[in-house]
Structure formats: structure tokens, C-alpha cells
Amino acid sequence: MSPASDSYLERAPLELRDWLVQFLPEPLQWLAHHLITVVAVLAVFGTFFAFTTIAERKLLARLQNRLGPNRSGLPWIKGLKLWGLTQPFADAVKTLTKEDIVPATADKWLHFLAPVIVVAFSLMTFAVLPFGRNMIPVELNAALLYFFAAGAATELAIFMAGWSSRNKYSLLAAMRALAQLISYELPLILSVVPIVLVAGTLSTKAIVLTQGYWTSGFLPHWFVFTPWGLAGFLIFIVAALAESNRSPFDLPEAESELIAGHLTEYSGFKYALFFMAEYFGLTALSALGVTLFLGGWQAPCVFLEFIPSYLWFMLKLIGMIVFFIWVRGTLLRLRIDQLTRLAWKFLVPLALLNVGNAAFWVLSAHWAGPLQLVRWAVSFAVIVIPFVIMGRSLTAGFAPRTYRYAS
Amino acid sequence: MSTSQVSGFNTQVSAPGPFGGPAGPTVRAVHDQFHGDLLEVSMGPQHPSTHGVFRMVVTLDGEQIVKLKPVFGYLHRNHEKIAENTSYLGSMPYTDRLDYLCSMSTNWAYALAVEKLDGQPVPDRAQYLRIIMAELTRLLNHSCLVGFLFNDLGTSFTPLLYAFREREKILDLFESLSGSRMMCNYQRFGGCRVDPSPEWLEAARRLAENYPRFLDEYEAMLTGNEIMLARTQGIGRLNSTHAINAGLTGPVLRASGVDYDVRKIDGYGVYPRFDFRVPLGAHGDTYDRYMMRILEMRESVKILSQAFRDLPAGPIMDPKAKLRGFRPKAGEAYGRIESPKGELGFYLISDGSPNPYRYRVRPPSLINLTLLEEMCLGHTVADAVVILGSIDIVLGEVDR
Amino acid sequence: MTTALILIAILLLGSAAAAMLRRNLIHSALLLIASWAGVAAFYLWAGAEFVAFAQVLIYVGAISMVVLFAVLLTRQNPVAELPAEPASRMRALTGITVAVCTAAILSAAILSSKFTPAADTAPQTSVKQIGLELMHRHGTALLIVGVILTVALLGATILAATDAKEKPEDRP
Amino acid sequence: MLGSGIIKGLAVTAKNFVGSYYDPARMTTVEYPEQPTVLPENYRNFPFLVSENATDPMGTLRCVACQICEKECPPQCIIIEKSKDKKPDANGKMQLYPAVFGIDTSVCMSCQICVEVCPFDAIKMDKVFEIAATDRFLDLYLNREQLAKPNTYYHQIHPEEAAEVDGRLTADRKAAEEKAKATAAAKAAAPVAAPKPADSAVAPKPASPAVKPQDEPRRLVSPKPGEGGSPLGEGGPAKSS
């Protein structure tokens, strides 16, 4: 494509890896190549996780008119506060040194396995995400399928945690987690189907490449800028919030109802693992959203292509996560029946309609001139009208009220 | 861990739990063809949203509540008995600790009862100051309550902290006036303790003036929120007959549509000189109870602006009032006010000695709590904490 | 590669056997899920990554949930804690008989079918090819399956949609 | 339309987010150890005893061990023992003084009732709130020496109130002196010299009559012929039995 695609900055990380690998003997090079990739992904996203926690705490604090953590500096240096940016490391030390308590009646093996599984599977999803133009850990034909398959196992781990704790709150949380997973896996996958339909591939890299065009240089052809893409993106965001157990769908961990849900009986490092997995899951889903709907590593305008692709990806990822934090700072929690109702009566039908909408988009690809306008109008109508109608039926009977006063 | 080991925890007494594991002490198997086993969960006394050391023993069918037993008394401090062994004045700081969010109004209720007992007049300025304090307390209590209600509804503290931000401003006023933020100990028999300076009055007036802006912002954020509407409308419904029969008072009663406000009925203090309205609900559900608070705050702001306008000059203490060696005439008296939580009353019997012979509190929190099961049955655990939050209890007052 | 196969087989068969032997139903269900994951691993080993991921997504991700739900929602007999009784021994015998018969039929079928020796390299099938294959040659079958599933989905929606009528609001 | 309420809510939180950076009405946090809290004039914490002499607080306590505060204290956290002898106070009058004066701050609820009932303006509320201690019994029990603080300190922490109290006290003193002079003039023959011990000697008075053990206010116990009615404070005598 453009010359920017092989600028020095673009190739730097890959060349660094190749340079490191060449020092090793031939048979080990293949292994080292992949190991370096894995370590790099772990290191980058491990740090990213650490700073997401502090960012979440600080952003939430600001949303709530507080300052947030701003004290921790470096050990042994007094007076240096660094805006509290070292807080996650202090937290890590704390959780690692805390006592690990396992309830006497707990199912010890499952209680131990649950955090391990949850972290392992949430990390596996990172394998197919294209972080930059040439930076994709594993190129798979069925990458999307792999992503959802790996992600599906995390709620199983939440169930294991809840059930094995032998705590009634944890058990209720386990049931909720199951119900939530069954309900939201479907809209999540259905919201992605239109992309597959239009791009004609399950490979994440190919999907990003199909979005790599611009109208007159600054209008990117990202899928989110089409009617069906926007609808799919919104459904995806709602479903992703539910999949990663974030507010307003944090029912398994509902603090005000179930104390800490499935985490009630976890402490110390195991708790930290769950915490970590939750953020990894969030990051992975956000990264998928960026890949599928927001053009992946592509720059929004042609002239901005000099910024390396992986930085664009990170920027979009951070944007998504800030949005999720913002949502968390604003919304309240749904009830479990409302949660499932929202999925089955609203999101799934909408997502199904959206699949049809995408099919129409593909079929009308050759329309031009004024027909292009018709195409956009029809596509919008197909999604907006059902949205309004179904939204009305979903909120039927709920409305702000007016009150009388005693005479 | 093998099954035999699991059963090792099973004593002969408890049947195995419904989910294969050992039964906890409260799991009961109910043998019913169609329903699964019921799960008995003890929510509290240590639970994030029981508003203190309150405990609900909830029996669940799935997530639905089929039985709820409130348990309280964990914060019992023998308030009434201590008061019978302390001088009349000595009980005043203890009343701060009853409803520790609204010490100003609790003080007033007690002062009112003692003044009735002794037939003590209260100068006009003190009456106005009392109304200012009581209405500021109402603002403080109701904003806290809606904040906590939203926390129970699952927000990540945002509405609560907005409410606390405003509450902090009121508490600063209280602190600069009475010396303490929450334990004000401000009212005295026959007047008030400290006369506010003109600067204080100006600051308080400005605060009351700005309060509707906060309320508007708060309502914009949450009152129209679809999730909020779905979570609160039609939840925890309470009809007026039940509410009246159980002796409920305050916003909880008015949300059920009963026009009962002690400020209007008794006209204690100088309330009859003020122009304000009493909002009434129509459904008696959690949303109505929430909206009652919001609307009452708006009315409180109106009362405050009138009070600041009309505040007369003069003494704040009845010159004949005695601080030391106070001995009221023998007799009995019941003083009640419309505290933010409902009708707060003090019943006193005096035998002419420095200590009351009998001292009894009518705590609105406790009496409003009696219908908790009624409201919660058929709803889910998630709703139970919200309903509890909408009743507005303070455990200091419930347990005394 | 053979070691991998053996490991997968041990995992698969071991967890399946353990699932049968455990008395704790939740453990059995989780072990069953492990054996499904083993099947997926086997597919992966065989180079059929699409099927493998589909297996994980559908079995580990979805069907496992249904199984666990069913286990949690059904009341369990306290009998699970008791020593084996003659009736259960009878049941075990029946189960073994059925299993042996199934195995016999399956192995007979496998043995009787003619295997063309596999090529050195597995055929490179892309997802696209699988999709085209499904849509063209097996279009009818896919359609029928789709209709059945849609009907099931609609039925479930209708069942769920009939909420209990709300009680008349007791207006104060 | 579905979602409009949610979007409105998001707008409000966004407004608060931006506002927290420039609007002090939104960001009310005070970073405590660095930014010292400004306590209002009326702030109260635990009581202390006012003494007239800044250099030697113990010598001139205003407290005359009348024990009213001990009796009125709702949680009963004040312990007072009267002295057996008398010492001259700031006016040079012979007064009882507290041999033991202790406040258990772990019991004290800072209600200020002791301050209100004190007829001598001897006990006032302190503003020190950084009172963390390692021993919850001994460190939180404040004895006479720890409680005594000079009047200048009182002026420092409650300037307005202290000025008012001082004005009242000097007025009372003047009135008392005049009255005393008047009585002295009336009883010109009476050979009573008001003792003016400017010396800081302990000046034990072995000749003084044994102090009555009742906890009645000081003024009622020792009406000296040379002095008028109430020398300090205008509060009426407590009629407690």
C-alpha cells in the first residue's frame, strides 16, 4: 500500500525480534521466535493491565469528583509521589503477600483450578489479535472462532469458583454467571456475523485489511461507519460488557447484593488472578471490537499513517477502555431477569435483523449514484425502526412520573 | 477431595445440602415435587448493603424471596435506660447518636418533649433557627439516602459521592456552627446553643439557593435512566392500608399516598408560618419512595429560603431557661417532629427529679422496617437490598 | 506427533472414565467438559482447526452450561452419599453392557469401511472452502437444520415470553 | 427512546469529570497532611483546663474542683478529687484546687456539656485532633498536667470566645473588687486584709478549716468575711444535693 507501511518505526519491533533470534542455533530459532512473541504480548499487556487498574481508579475518581490514588511513589524515596502511578505495583506486592484462605468445606481442587483456568483462557484470546500491521501472534484461518472458543471457557471458571467455594453467595453468583453467559454469548457472536458476511473471512487480519481504505483520504472505511456496522458495534459493546462482567452487567460480582459473588471466598493471589483475568478479558474484547469495527491498526486519515500501526491500535484500545470505565462510573446494575430479557427479547432479534441488513448491504454493493442514498436509508431504517419498536416494548410501563401534592 | 471426605463434614444432624455439598447450618431441604430446595441465606449483620449491622434471614426459591425475617438489636446501646439515669441535659448528646445522620432534628424532638414537659417558651429566633437546622438536615439525610439507594442499585459509588459532596457542604456549616459535624448537640431546652453569625447565615442561604441545581443534575443523571426505572418501578409495593395499620410514617407512608406530615398536622415550632407542599405518591413502590425524597428536598429548599428571609433578631435562648440543675414539673409529655425518616417522638415522664422517670423514643426507622417482609415477598435478592435502602433506616435509631 | 496423540487420548478417555466414576455430579459434569475439550484437542491434532474451535465453542462454551444448569436445578438424591446398593450394581451392569455393545457396533463399522491411505500432508482446507461446501452440496441439509433450530429458538422465546400476569395493582 | 436516559447520565458524569479539574465546588477534596485543615472557631474536640499563668499552668488553674462537670458529664468520663488544702488563685483568693483531674478521652464524647455547666469558665474545648496513641488505656487518659493549658492558648484556638470570656471575667472581677472595697469601707474597722500573696510559694494554710467533703460549689462553702458574694462567674449556684 502506502510507503508508510514499511517505515522504520513500523518494522522496528519485528526487526528487533529477528535480530535477537539470529543469535541462536538454527533448530532453536523457531521456538525462540514464538517465545519472544509470547513474552512480548505478556509483558505489554501485563503492563497494560497494571495501568488499566490505576487508570480505572483515577478516572472513576474524577468522574466522582475525587482525586483517586495519588500517594504511592517509589520505595525508600520520601516525598516522591509520581501522581500515584506506582499504585498497581504496590497492590501487586500486597496481594502476593496476603494469606491465601481456602474455606474448610471448599472443594480444594476446583477452588484452586478456577483462577488458573480463568487467567489461562483469557490470555489465550490474545493469540489471534492483530496488534499492528505485521504483528499478529498466530495467523489463523478461523481466528474469530478461536477467539470466541477461548473466551467461552472463562465463565465456566467463574462457575467453578462459585460452586467450589461452598458459600451461598458464591453459588448464587455461579448460577448468575451461567445464565449470563448463555444469554450473551449469542448476541456477541451474532453481532460479529455481519462482519464475516461482508468481509468474507474469519481471519482477523483479513478483516482489518478490508477496512483499510479511505474516501478522499480522510473518511475511513471502517465498518462502524455503516448502518449495520454501527448497530453491530453497539450490540457488540453491550454484549462485551456482559461477557466481561462489567457494570451494568456485573451481576455475578454484584457487590451490593452478593457481597463479592464468586470472589467472596477468594483472597490474596487467587483473587488477584481473577481480577487480572477480568481485565484481560475486557482488554481482549475491546481489542476485538477495535479490530472488527474500528479499523484495527488503520489510521483514521491517510496523512496520519506515519504514526506506526501498533500505536493506532493501542490508541483505539485505550479509547474503548476509557469508554467502558465511563460507563461503569455512570450506570446501575440490571436484575438477572432483566438481563436475560434484554438479551433474548432485544439484542438477539436485533442482531439477527442486522445479519439480514448486512446481507442486503452486500447484495446492494453495486448500487451507485442516487441509489447509494437509498441503500443507506434502507439500511438505517431496517435497524432503527425495530430498535425503536422493540425498545418501546422493552420499557413498556416504565416512565418517569408526575406527583400530586397534598392540598 | 473425594465424596467420602465431603460427607465427613456432614454430621448426622444436618441433611446433605441441596447441591451435593455438605449442608450449612441454615440450608433446609423442602421436599416439594415441583420446586427445588429453598436456600436460606443470612444477609448480614456483615453485608455491604444492610446499612449497618442489620440482618435479614432470607429464604430463597432460586433468586426469589419466599420468606424474610429481619433480625436487629446488634447495635443496642441501652439508650432509654441510660437516659433515665442521666440528667435531662445529659441525654441531649445521646440523642445525637440515635439517628446519627440527622442529629439536629433528633435534638429538636427531644428538646420539644422537654419543653412541653416543663412548659418552656422558645424565642422566635430560636424557632426559626431550629427550622433552618431541621430542613438542612432533611436535605442532608435525603441526599445521602438517594445516594445509598443507588449504591444498592449497583452504581459504582458515583451518585453516592455526588450526594456526599453536597452533604459535606452542609456538614461544614454544622461544624462551624455547633463545633461538630455529625454530633451537633445544638438544641437546648428553651432555645439553641449558638447564635449563627451573619456570614454563616449568608453561606447557608447560598447553599440552599444552589441546592436545586444539584438536584437537577442528579435527576438528569438518574431519574430518567431506563435501568433505574426498570429496577424501581413496581418493586416493593406497599398499599396505604397496610402502611397505616403498621404505623409507618414519613416519606415511606406518603409514597403510598397517605397525606400525613407532622409538620402540617401538629404545626410544631413555627411551621404554620411557612408555605410548603407535601408530595404524595400513588403507587407506593421504590420509585415513589425515591421521588418523595427528591420532591421533599425541593420543598425543604423553599422552606429554607423563607426562613432566611424572615429570620427575626432577638435572643436565641429563653432567659429563664436553666442549664444546671434542671428539674421539670412532674408530669408526662410526648414531643414529636417530622424527622427526615418519619415521625420521631420522645415520650417523657417526670417525677420532678433531675432525671426522667420514663424515657421512650418512637424511632421511625424501626417502625418503618416492620413491613420489610411484606414489601420484599416475591421479589429477588437484588430487589430486597433496594427495598431496604428505600425505607431509609439508620441502625443507631432502630436498635437504640 | 504420536506422543501428542497418546497424551490426548489419555486425557480424553481418562476424563470420560472419571466422569462416569465420580459420585459428585458437578465433578462428573466438569470432567465431561474436559473430555469434550480433549475431543477438540484431537481435532486440532488432526489439523481440523475449524471443527476443533467449533467443538470448544459449542460444547465447552454452551452445552456445558446447559448441563451444569440442569445439574444445579435438579434436586439430587442423598443416595449419592450412600454405599452402592444391589440395584445400582444392576444399573452399572446394564450400562456396561450397553457400552460394550455400542463399542462393538462402532468398531465393526470402522473396521468394515475401506480406508484410503491418507496423504502425507493433510489437505489444506480453508474455512471458506468448508462454507462453500456446506452451502452448495449440503445446502438442503443445512437449511433443514437451520429451520429446526430456528423453530426451537422461537418456541423457547414464546415460552419465555408468556410472563405470569401481573397482579392488579393495589392502589392506595 | 431507549437509551436516552443512559446517554443523559453519561453526559452528567462527563460534566463532573471535566468540572473536577477546575471547579472547586465539584472537587472538594482537601489533601490532609499537606494541606492543613482549617478548623472553624467553634470546633470542639476534647476538654482542657484553662490556667491563668502561661509559664506555669499548674499554679493558677481556674478550676476550683467544684465537681459540677463531673456530675453533669453524660458518659461520666471526668474524675475529680478535691484538694485538702487551698491555694491562691489568679486573683489571689484562697481556693480549693483539683488534686486529681482526669478525663478519659476514650470515653469522652466531646459533647461540651462540661464547658456549658462550668460556672468558672475553667474547662474549655480543645481543637487538637491528631491524638493517636499506642496505649488505649494510659495514653488516652489525660491527667491534670496534660489537661492544663494557659489562657493564651485558649485565645489562640477560640479567639472570639476567649475574648468574650476574658471581658466578662475582668468585669466580674472589677465588680467584685469594688464591692469588696465598698464592704471594706463600710466595715472600715474590720481588720481584715485580703491576702495578696504575690509570692508563688505554696502557702499552705494549716489554720484553714477542714474542707467540707460535699461536692457543693466552692462559693457556698467558704464565704469569707472579707470578700463579697460571688467572686467569679455570674451563674447561679447549683442547687444539687
Tab-separated table of C-alpha atoms in Angstrom, chain D residues 50-53 60-62 89-93 95 120-122 151 155 162 164-182 196 227-234:
chain	number	residue	atom	x	y	z
D	50	VAL	CA	-7.675	26.872	81.480
D	51	SER	CA	-4.975	28.312	83.675
D	52	GLU	CA	-4.189	31.986	84.002
D	53	ASN	CA	-0.466	31.791	84.030
D	60	THR	CA	-3.171	29.013	88.523
D	61	LEU	CA	-5.892	26.730	87.318
D	62	ARG	CA	-9.273	28.365	87.159
D	89	ASP	CA	-5.957	31.626	92.543
D	90	ALA	CA	-5.179	34.251	89.926
D	91	ASN	CA	-6.958	36.886	91.950
D	92	GLY	CA	-5.025	35.866	94.959
D	93	LYS	CA	-8.079	34.424	96.620
D	95	GLN	CA	-9.396	28.410	96.622
D	120	PHE	CA	-15.887	29.358	86.464
D	121	ASP	CA	-15.025	29.154	82.741
D	122	ALA	CA	-12.357	26.767	83.829
D	151	ASN	CA	-5.252	31.154	78.768
D	155	HIS	CA	-7.075	32.785	72.984
D	162	ALA	CA	-11.894	33.712	74.751
D	164	GLU	CA	-15.657	37.418	75.436
D	165	VAL	CA	-14.911	35.191	78.430
D	166	ASP	CA	-11.996	37.375	79.496
D	167	GLY	CA	-14.045	40.506	79.211
D	168	ARG	CA	-16.727	39.013	81.383
D	169	LEU	CA	-14.230	37.744	83.899
D	170	THR	CA	-12.449	41.091	84.277
D	171	ALA	CA	-15.781	42.868	84.559
D	172	ASP	CA	-16.836	40.463	87.264
D	173	ARG	CA	-13.533	40.847	88.977
D	174	LYS	CA	-13.794	44.612	88.913
D	175	ALA	CA	-17.287	44.467	90.238
D	176	ALA	CA	-16.224	42.101	92.936
D	177	GLU	CA	-13.290	44.290	93.875
D	178	GLU	CA	-15.460	47.347	94.041
D	179	LYS	CA	-17.956	45.507	96.082
D	180	ALA	CA	-15.206	44.254	98.308
D	181	LYS	CA	-13.884	47.801	98.631
D	182	ALA	CA	-17.334	49.013	99.423
D	196	LYS	CA	-2.407	39.184	98.406
D	227	GLU	CA	-14.977	39.104	100.311
D	228	GLY	CA	-18.264	39.779	98.739
D	229	GLY	CA	-20.777	37.431	97.237
D	230	SER	CA	-19.623	35.646	94.178
D	231	PRO	CA	-16.180	36.487	93.086
D	232	LEU	CA	-16.228	34.736	89.781
D	233	GLY	CA	-18.830	33.925	87.222
D	234	GLU	CA	-22.392	35.092	87.235
